[in-house]
Coordinates of C-alpha atoms and ligand atoms in Angstrom, one line a residue:
X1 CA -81.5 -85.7 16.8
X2 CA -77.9 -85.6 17.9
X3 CA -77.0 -82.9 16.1
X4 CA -79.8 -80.5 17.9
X5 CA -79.3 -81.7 21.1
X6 CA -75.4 -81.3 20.6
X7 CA -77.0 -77.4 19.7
X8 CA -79.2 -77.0 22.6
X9 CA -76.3 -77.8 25.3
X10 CA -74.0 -75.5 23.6
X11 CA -76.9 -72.6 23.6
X12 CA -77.6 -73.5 26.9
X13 CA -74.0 -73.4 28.5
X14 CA -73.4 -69.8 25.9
X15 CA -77.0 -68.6 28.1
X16 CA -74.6 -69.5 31.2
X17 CA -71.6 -67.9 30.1
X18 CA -73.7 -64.8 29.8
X19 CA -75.8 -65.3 33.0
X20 CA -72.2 -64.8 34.9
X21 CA -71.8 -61.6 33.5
X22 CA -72.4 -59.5 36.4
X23 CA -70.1 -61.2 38.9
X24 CA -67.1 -61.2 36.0
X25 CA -67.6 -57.8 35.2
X26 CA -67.2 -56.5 38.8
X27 CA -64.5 -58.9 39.8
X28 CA -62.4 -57.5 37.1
X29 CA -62.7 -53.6 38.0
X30 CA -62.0 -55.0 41.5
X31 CA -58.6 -57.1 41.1
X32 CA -57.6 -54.5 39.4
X33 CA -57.9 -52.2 41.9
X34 CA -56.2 -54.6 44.2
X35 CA -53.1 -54.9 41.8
X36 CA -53.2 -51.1 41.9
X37 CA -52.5 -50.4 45.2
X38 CA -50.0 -53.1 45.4
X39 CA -47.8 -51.7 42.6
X40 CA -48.8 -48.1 43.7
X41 CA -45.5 -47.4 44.8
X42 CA -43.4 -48.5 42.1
X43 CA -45.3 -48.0 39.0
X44 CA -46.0 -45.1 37.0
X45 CA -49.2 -43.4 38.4
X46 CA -50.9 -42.1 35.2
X47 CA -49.7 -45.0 33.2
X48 CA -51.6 -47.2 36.1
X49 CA -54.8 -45.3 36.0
X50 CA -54.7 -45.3 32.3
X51 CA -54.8 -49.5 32.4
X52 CA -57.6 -49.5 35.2
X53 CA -59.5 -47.4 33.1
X54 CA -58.9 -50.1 30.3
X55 CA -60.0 -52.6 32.4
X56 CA -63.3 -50.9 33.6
X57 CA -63.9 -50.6 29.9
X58 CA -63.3 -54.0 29.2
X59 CA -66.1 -54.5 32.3
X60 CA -68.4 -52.2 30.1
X61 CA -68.0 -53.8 27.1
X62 CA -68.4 -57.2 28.5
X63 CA -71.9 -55.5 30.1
X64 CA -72.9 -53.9 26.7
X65 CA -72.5 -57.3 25.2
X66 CA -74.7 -59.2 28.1
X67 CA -77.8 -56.6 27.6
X68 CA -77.2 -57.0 23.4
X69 CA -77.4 -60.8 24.0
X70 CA -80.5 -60.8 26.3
X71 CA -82.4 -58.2 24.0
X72 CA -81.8 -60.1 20.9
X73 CA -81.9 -63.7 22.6
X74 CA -84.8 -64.6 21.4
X75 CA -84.5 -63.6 17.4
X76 CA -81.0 -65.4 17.5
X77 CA -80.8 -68.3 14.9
X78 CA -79.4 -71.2 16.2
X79 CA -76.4 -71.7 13.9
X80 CA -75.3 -67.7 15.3
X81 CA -75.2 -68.8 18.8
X82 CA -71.4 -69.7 18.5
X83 CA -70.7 -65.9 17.4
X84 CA -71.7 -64.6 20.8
X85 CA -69.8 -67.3 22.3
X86 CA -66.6 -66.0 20.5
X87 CA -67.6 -62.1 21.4
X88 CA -67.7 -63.5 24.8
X89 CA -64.1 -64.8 24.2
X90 CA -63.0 -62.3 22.1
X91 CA -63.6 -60.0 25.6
X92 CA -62.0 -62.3 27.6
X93 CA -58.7 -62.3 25.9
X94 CA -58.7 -58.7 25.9
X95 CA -58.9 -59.3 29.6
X96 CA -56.4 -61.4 29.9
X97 CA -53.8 -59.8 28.0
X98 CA -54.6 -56.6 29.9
X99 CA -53.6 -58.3 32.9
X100 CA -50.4 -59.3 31.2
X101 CA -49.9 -56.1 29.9
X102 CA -49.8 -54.7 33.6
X103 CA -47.8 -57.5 34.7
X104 CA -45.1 -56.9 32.0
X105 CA -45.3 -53.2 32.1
X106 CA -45.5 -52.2 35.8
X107 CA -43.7 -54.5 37.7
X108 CA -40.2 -54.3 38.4
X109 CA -38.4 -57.2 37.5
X110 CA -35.4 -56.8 40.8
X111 CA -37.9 -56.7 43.1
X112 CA -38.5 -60.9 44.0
X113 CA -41.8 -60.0 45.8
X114 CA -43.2 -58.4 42.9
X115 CA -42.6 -61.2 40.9
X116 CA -43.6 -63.2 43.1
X117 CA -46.9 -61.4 43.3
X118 CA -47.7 -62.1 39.4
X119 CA -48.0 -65.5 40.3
X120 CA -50.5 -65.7 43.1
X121 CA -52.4 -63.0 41.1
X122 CA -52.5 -64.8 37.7
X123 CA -53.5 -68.4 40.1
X124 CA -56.4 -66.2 42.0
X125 CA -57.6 -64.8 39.0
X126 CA -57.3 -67.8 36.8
X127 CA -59.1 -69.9 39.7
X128 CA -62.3 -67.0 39.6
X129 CA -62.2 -67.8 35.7
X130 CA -62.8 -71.4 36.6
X131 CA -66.0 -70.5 38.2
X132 CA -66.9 -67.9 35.8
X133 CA -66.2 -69.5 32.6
X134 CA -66.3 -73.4 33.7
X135 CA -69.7 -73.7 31.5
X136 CA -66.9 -73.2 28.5
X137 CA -63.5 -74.9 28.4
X138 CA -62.8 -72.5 25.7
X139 CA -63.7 -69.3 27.1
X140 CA -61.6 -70.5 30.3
X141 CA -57.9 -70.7 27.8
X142 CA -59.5 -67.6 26.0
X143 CA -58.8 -65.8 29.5
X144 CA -55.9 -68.0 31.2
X145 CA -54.0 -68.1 28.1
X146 CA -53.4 -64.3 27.4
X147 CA -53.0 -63.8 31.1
X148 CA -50.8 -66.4 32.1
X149 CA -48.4 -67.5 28.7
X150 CA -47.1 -63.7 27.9
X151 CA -46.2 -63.1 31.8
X152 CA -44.9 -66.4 32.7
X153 CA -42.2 -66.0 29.6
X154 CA -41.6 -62.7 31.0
X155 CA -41.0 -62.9 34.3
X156 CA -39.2 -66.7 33.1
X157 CA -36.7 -64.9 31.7
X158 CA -36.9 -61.3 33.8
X159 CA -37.2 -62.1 37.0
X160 CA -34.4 -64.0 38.4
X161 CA -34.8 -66.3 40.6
X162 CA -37.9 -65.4 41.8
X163 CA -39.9 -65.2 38.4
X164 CA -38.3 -69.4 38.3
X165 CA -40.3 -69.9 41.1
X166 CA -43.2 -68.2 40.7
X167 CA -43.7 -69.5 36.5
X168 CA -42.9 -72.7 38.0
X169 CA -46.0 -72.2 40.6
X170 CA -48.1 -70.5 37.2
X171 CA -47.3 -73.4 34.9
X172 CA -47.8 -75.9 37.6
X173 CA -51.3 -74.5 39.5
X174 CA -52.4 -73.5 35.8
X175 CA -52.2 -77.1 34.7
X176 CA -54.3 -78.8 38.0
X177 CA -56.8 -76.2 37.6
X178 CA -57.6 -76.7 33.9
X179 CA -57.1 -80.4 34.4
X180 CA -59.7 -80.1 37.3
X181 CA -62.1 -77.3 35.1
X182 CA -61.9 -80.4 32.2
X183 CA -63.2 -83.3 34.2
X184 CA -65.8 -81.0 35.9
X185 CA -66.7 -79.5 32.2
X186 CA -67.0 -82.6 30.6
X187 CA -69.7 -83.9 33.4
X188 CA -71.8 -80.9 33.4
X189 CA -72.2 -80.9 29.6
X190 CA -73.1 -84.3 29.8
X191 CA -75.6 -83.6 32.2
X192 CA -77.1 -80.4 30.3
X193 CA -77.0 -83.0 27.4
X194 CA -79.1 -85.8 29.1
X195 CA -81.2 -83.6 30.7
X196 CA -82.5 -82.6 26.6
X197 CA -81.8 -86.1 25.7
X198 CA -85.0 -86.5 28.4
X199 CA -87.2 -83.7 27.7
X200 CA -87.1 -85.4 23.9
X201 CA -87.8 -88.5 24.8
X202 CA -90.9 -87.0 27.1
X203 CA -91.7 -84.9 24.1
X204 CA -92.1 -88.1 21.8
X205 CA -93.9 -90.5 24.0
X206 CA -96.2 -87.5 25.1
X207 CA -97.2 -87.5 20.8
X208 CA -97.1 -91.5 20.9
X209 CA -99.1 -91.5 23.7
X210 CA -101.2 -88.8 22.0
X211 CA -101.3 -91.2 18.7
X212 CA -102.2 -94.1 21.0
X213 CA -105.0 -92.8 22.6
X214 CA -106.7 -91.4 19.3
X215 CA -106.3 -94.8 17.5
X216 CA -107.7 -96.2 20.3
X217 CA -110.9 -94.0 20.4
X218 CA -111.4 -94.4 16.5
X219 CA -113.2 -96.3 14.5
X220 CA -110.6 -98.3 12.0
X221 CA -113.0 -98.1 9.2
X222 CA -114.4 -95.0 9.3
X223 CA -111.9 -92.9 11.2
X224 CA -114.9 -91.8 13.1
X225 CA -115.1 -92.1 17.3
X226 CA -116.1 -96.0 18.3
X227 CA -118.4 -97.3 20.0
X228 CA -116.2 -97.6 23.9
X229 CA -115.6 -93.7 23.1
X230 CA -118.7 -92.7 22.4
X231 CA -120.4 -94.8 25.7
X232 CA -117.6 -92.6 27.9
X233 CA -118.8 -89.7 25.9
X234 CA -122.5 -90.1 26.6
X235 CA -121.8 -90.6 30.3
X236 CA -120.0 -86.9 30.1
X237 CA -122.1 -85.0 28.1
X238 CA -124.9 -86.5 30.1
X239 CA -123.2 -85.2 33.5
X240 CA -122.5 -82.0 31.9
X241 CA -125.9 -81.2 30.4
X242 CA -127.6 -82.1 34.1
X243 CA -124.4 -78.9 35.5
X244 CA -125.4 -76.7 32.9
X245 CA -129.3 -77.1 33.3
X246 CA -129.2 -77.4 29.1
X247 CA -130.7 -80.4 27.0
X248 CA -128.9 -82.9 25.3
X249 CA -130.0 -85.1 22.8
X250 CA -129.1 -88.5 20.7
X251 CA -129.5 -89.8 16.9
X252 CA -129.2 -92.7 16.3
X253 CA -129.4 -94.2 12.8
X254 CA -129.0 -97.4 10.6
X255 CA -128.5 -97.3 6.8
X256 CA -131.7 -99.2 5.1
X257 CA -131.3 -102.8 3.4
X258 CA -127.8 -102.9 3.8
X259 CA -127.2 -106.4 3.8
X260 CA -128.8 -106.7 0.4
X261 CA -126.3 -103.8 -0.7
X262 CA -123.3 -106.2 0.5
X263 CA -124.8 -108.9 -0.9
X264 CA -125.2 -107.4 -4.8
X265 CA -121.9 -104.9 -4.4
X266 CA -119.5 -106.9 -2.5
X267 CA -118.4 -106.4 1.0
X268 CA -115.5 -103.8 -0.4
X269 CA -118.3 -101.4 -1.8
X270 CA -120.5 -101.7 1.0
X271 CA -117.1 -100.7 3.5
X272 CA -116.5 -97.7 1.3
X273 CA -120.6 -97.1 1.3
X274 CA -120.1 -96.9 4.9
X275 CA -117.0 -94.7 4.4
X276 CA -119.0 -92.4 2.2
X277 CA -122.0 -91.7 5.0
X278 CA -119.2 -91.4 8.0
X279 CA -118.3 -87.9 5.9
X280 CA -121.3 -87.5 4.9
X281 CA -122.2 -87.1 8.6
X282 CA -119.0 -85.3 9.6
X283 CA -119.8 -82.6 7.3
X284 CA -122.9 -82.1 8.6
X285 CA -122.3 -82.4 12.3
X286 CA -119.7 -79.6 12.2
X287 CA -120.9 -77.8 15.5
X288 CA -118.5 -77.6 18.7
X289 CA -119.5 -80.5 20.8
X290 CA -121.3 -82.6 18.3
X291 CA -119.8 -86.0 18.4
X292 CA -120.2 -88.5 15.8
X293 CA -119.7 -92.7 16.5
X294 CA -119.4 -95.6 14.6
X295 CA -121.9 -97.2 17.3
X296 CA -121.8 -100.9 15.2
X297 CA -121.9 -102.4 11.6
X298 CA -124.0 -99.6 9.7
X299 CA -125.3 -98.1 12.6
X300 CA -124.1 -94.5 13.6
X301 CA -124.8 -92.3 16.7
X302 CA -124.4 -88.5 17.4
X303 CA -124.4 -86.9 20.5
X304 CA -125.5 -83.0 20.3
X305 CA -124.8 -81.2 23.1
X306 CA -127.3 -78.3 23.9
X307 CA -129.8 -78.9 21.1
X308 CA -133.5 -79.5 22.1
X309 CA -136.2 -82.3 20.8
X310 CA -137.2 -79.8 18.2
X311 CA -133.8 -78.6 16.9
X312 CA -132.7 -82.6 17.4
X313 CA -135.8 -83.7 15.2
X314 CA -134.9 -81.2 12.4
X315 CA -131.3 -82.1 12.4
X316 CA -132.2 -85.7 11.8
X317 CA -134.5 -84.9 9.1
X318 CA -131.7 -83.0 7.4
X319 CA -129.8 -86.3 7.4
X320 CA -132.0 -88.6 6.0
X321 CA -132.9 -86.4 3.7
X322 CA -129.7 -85.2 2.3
X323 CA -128.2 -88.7 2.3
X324 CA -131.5 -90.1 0.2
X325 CA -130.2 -87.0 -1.9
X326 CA -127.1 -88.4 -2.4
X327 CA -128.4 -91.1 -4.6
X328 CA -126.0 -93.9 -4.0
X329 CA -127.2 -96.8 -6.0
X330 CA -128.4 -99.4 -4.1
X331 CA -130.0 -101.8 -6.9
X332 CA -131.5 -104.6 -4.3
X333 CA -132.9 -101.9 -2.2
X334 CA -136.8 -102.8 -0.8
X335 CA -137.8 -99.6 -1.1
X336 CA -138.1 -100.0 -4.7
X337 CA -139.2 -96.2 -5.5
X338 CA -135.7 -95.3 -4.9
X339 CA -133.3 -97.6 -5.7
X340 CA -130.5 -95.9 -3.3
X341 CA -129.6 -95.9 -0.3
X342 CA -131.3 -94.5 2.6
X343 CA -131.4 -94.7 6.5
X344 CA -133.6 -94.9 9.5
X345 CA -133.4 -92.4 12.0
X346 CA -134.2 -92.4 15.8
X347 CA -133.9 -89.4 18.2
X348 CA -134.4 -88.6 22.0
X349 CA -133.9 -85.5 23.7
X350 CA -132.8 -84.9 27.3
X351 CA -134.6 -81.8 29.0
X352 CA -133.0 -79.4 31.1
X353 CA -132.3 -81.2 34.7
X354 CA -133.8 -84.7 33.8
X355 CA -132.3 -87.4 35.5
X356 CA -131.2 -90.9 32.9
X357 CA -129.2 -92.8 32.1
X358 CA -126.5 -93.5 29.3
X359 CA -127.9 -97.1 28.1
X360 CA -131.8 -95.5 29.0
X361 CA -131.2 -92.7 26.4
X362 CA -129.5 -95.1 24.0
X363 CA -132.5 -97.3 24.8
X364 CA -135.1 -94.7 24.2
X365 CA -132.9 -93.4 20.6
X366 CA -132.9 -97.6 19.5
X367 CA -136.7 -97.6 20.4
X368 CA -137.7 -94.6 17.8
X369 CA -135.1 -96.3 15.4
X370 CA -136.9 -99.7 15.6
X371 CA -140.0 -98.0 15.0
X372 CA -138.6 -96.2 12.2
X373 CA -137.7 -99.3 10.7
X374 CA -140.9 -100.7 11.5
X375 CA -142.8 -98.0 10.2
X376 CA -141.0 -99.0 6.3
X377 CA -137.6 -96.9 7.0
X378 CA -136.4 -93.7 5.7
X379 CA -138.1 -92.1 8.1
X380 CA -137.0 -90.2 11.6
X381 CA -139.0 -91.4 14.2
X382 CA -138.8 -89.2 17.7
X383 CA -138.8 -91.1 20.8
X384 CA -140.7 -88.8 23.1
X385 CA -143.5 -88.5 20.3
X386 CA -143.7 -92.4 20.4
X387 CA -147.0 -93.8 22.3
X388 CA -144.3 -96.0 24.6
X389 CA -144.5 -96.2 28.6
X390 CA -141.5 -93.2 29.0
X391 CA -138.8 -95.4 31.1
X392 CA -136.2 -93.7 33.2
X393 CA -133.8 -96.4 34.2
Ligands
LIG1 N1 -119.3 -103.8 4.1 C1 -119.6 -103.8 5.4 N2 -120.7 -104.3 5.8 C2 -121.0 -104.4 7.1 C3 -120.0 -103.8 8.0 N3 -120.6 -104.0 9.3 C4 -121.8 -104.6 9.1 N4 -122.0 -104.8 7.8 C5 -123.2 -105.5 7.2 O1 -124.4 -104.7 7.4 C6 -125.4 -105.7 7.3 C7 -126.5 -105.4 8.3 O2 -127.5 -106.2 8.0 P1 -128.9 -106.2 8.9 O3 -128.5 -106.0 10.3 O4 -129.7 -107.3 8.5 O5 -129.6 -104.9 8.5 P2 -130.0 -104.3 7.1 O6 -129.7 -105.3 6.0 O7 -129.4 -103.0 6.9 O8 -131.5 -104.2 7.2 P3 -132.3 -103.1 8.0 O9 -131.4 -102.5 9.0 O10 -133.4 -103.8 8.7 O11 -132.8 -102.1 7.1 C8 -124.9 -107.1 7.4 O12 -124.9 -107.7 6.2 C9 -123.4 -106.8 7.8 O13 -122.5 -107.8 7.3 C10 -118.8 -103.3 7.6 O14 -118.0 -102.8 8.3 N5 -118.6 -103.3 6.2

C-alpha cells in the first residue's frame, strides 16, 4: 500500500511539473531576450541570435514534450512515469547549461558590471525555477546546477574582483533558495501523500461499509435477504407499485413436515435441506426486482414486483411443483405418497392503486399459507380466491 501511494505522489507531482509548462516555456524565450539586450553591445550579434534561437527551441521542445505527455497520459504504465520526469529534466539541463553557455561565452570578463550581471541573472532565474520546478527537488538541481556550477567557476576565476563577489552572492543565494525549495518540497509531498493516504482509507471503509451492510441484510444460513430486509423491502416495493399504478404481489411458503425431517436426518441435514430450497428458489426467481427472504425457520417469502394474481399464482405453482420434483428424501414425511419433501404455498396480489399495508399483505399471504396447510399441504392456496372477509389494515 506504501509502495503505490509512494507511486501516486510521484505521478501526481510529474502531472505538476508538466502542468507548468506553459509559464516555463515562455519565461525562458523571455529572459533571454532580456540578457540580449543587456549584452547587445558587447557580444557578437549573430553568435547572440544563434543562442536565442537555441533557447526558443529548447521552449519548443519542452512544449512538444508537454502535448506528448498529455496525449499519451492516460496509456502511461505506472513504472514509466519516472521516464517523462527525466525528459523533463533532461530539458531542463539543456536549459541550464545554455544559460551558462551565454554567460561564459558572451560576457566580457573586464567589464565588473557584466559580471556582476551573471549573478543577479542566475539568482532571478534560479528563483522562477523554484516556482516552476518546486513539485521536484530534482528537476530544480537539474536546472540550477548546469546554470549556476559552470558560470560561477568561470567567472570565480575570470572575473576579478567582481566575479568574487558576485559567485560569492550565487553560491550563497543558491544555497538559501534550495534550502528553502527543500523544506517547502518535503511538506507538499507529504501533503499530496496524505491526501492518497485518505482517499484509501475512504476507499476501504466505503467496501467495509459495503461488506457490512450486506451481511447485515443476509440471511447467515442461507445467504438469502432476512427477515428486517425483506419487511423494509415490502414497505418499498409497496410504495413503489402504488407510483407506478402496477401490481405487486407476495409468496409466501413453508416446507411440509419439516420438523419430522430434523428429527429422522439431524439438524445438519435439515440446515443444508434448507440450503438446498434457498437455490432452488434463487434460480427460479431470477427476474429484476424479484426478491427472495429467509422470512423464519423453513419459511421463505418473495416479493415480485409487477406480476399480477394470475402470473403470481402460476409462479407459485411452478415452485411447488418443481421442488416436489426435486425428490429430496424426506422418509417421516405425512404425506406418505411421496416420501419427499414438499412445501405449502400462499400468495396475494396487490392491484394497481390499492391502498395496504406491509403486515396486511403479509397477513393476507400467511392466511392462504395456513389454509394451504390446512387443506393437507403441497398445495398453493391464493388469498384473494379464499372465502375470507378481505381486510385492508
Ligand atoms: N435444520 C434446521 N431446522 C430448522 C431451522 N429453522 C427452523 N427449523 C425447524 O423447522 C421445524 C419447523 O417445525 P414446525 O413449525 O412444526 O413445522 P413443520 O414440522 O414443517 O410442519 P408444517 O409446517 O405444519 O408442515 C422445527 O423443527 C424447527 O426446529 C434451521 O435453520 N435449520
Amino acid at each position: 500500500m506504501k509502495e503505490s501511494i509512494a507511486r501516486l505522489t510521484q505521478i501526481e507531482v510529474i502531472d505538476l511539473l508538466y502542468k507548468q509548462t506553459w509559464r516555463v516555456a515562455i519565461a525562458h524565450p523571455v529572459s533571454a531576450l532580456l540578457f540580449l539586450f543587456w549584452i547587445l553591445p558587447v557580444a557578437n550579434h549573430t553568435s547572440l541570435y544563434q543562442w536565442f534561437c537555441a533557447v526558443l527551441l529548447l521552449s519548443i521542445l519542452r512544449l512538444s514534450l508537454f502535448f506528448m505527455y498529455k496525449t499519451q497520459r492516460k496509456k502511461i504504465d505506472k513504472q514509466q512515469f519516472q521516464y517523462w520526469k527525466y525528459a523533463w529534466m533532461g530539458v531542463s539541463a539543456l536549459a541550464g547549461f545554455a544559460y551558462s553557455f551565454a554567460f561564459i561565452s558572451f560576457v566580457p570578463m573586464d567589464k565588473p558590471e557584466y559580471v556582476m550581471s551573471i549573478g543577479l541573472f542566475i539568482i532571478m532565474l534560479s528563483s522562477i525555477a523554484c516556482v516552476g520546478f518546486g513539485a521536484s527537488y530534482l528537476s530544480l538541481l537539474s536546472f540550477i546546477i548546469p546554470i549556476a556550477v559552470p558560470s560561477t567557476i568561470h567567472i570565480a576565476i575570470y572575473g576579478g574582483y567582481a566575479g568574487y563577489i558576485s559567485s560569492l552572492c550565487i553560491v550563497f543565494f543558491s544555497g538559501i533558495v534550495l534550502s528553502l525549495v527543500r523544506t517547502v518540497n518535503a511538506a507538499f509531498k507529504k501533503s499530496i501523500s496524505l491526501n492518497h493516504q485518505h482517499s484509501h482509507e475512504i476507499e476501504k471503509r466505503k467496501i467495509v461499509e459495503h461488506q457490512l451492510q450486506e451481511i447485515s441484510r443476509r440471511d447467515g444460513l442461507t445467504g438469502l435477504f432476512n427477515r428486517r430486509y425483506f419487511d423494509e423491502m415490502l414497505t418499498t416495493e409497496i410504495g413503489r407499485a402504488y407510483r407506478n399504478h402496477s401490481s405487486l404481489s407476495l409468496i409466501i411458503l413453508d416446507v411440509d413436515h419439516f420438523k419430522e425431517y430434523n428429527d429422522h436426518y439431524g439438524h445438519v441435514a435439515g440446515d443444508n435441506c434448507l440450503i438446498n430450497i434457498a437455490q432452488h428458489l434463487s434460480d427460479l426467481a431470477k427476474r429484476k426486482g424479484d426478491l427472495i427472504a429467509r422470512y423464519g425457520g423453513e419459511e421463505f417469502a418473495i416479493i415480485l414486483p409487477n406480476i399480477d394474481a394470475k402470473g403470481a399464482f402460476n409462479f407459485a405453482e411452478k415452485l411447488q411443483l418443481s421442488i416436489q420434483e426435486k425428490r429430496i428424501p424426506h422418509a417421516t414425511s405425512k404425506l406418505t405418497y411421496l416420501q419427499s419433501i414438499t412445501i405449502s404455498v400462499g400468495v396475494t396480489t396487490l392491484p394497481p392503486l390499492s391502498k395496504l399495508s406491509s403486515d396486511a399483505l403479509i397477513n393476507r399471504a400467511d392466511k392462504a399459507l395456513y389454509e394451504a396447510k390446512r387443506q393437507g399441504r403441497n398445495r398453493v392456496k391464493y388469498y384473494e380466491s379464499l372465502n375470507v372477509d378481505q381486510d385492508t389494515a
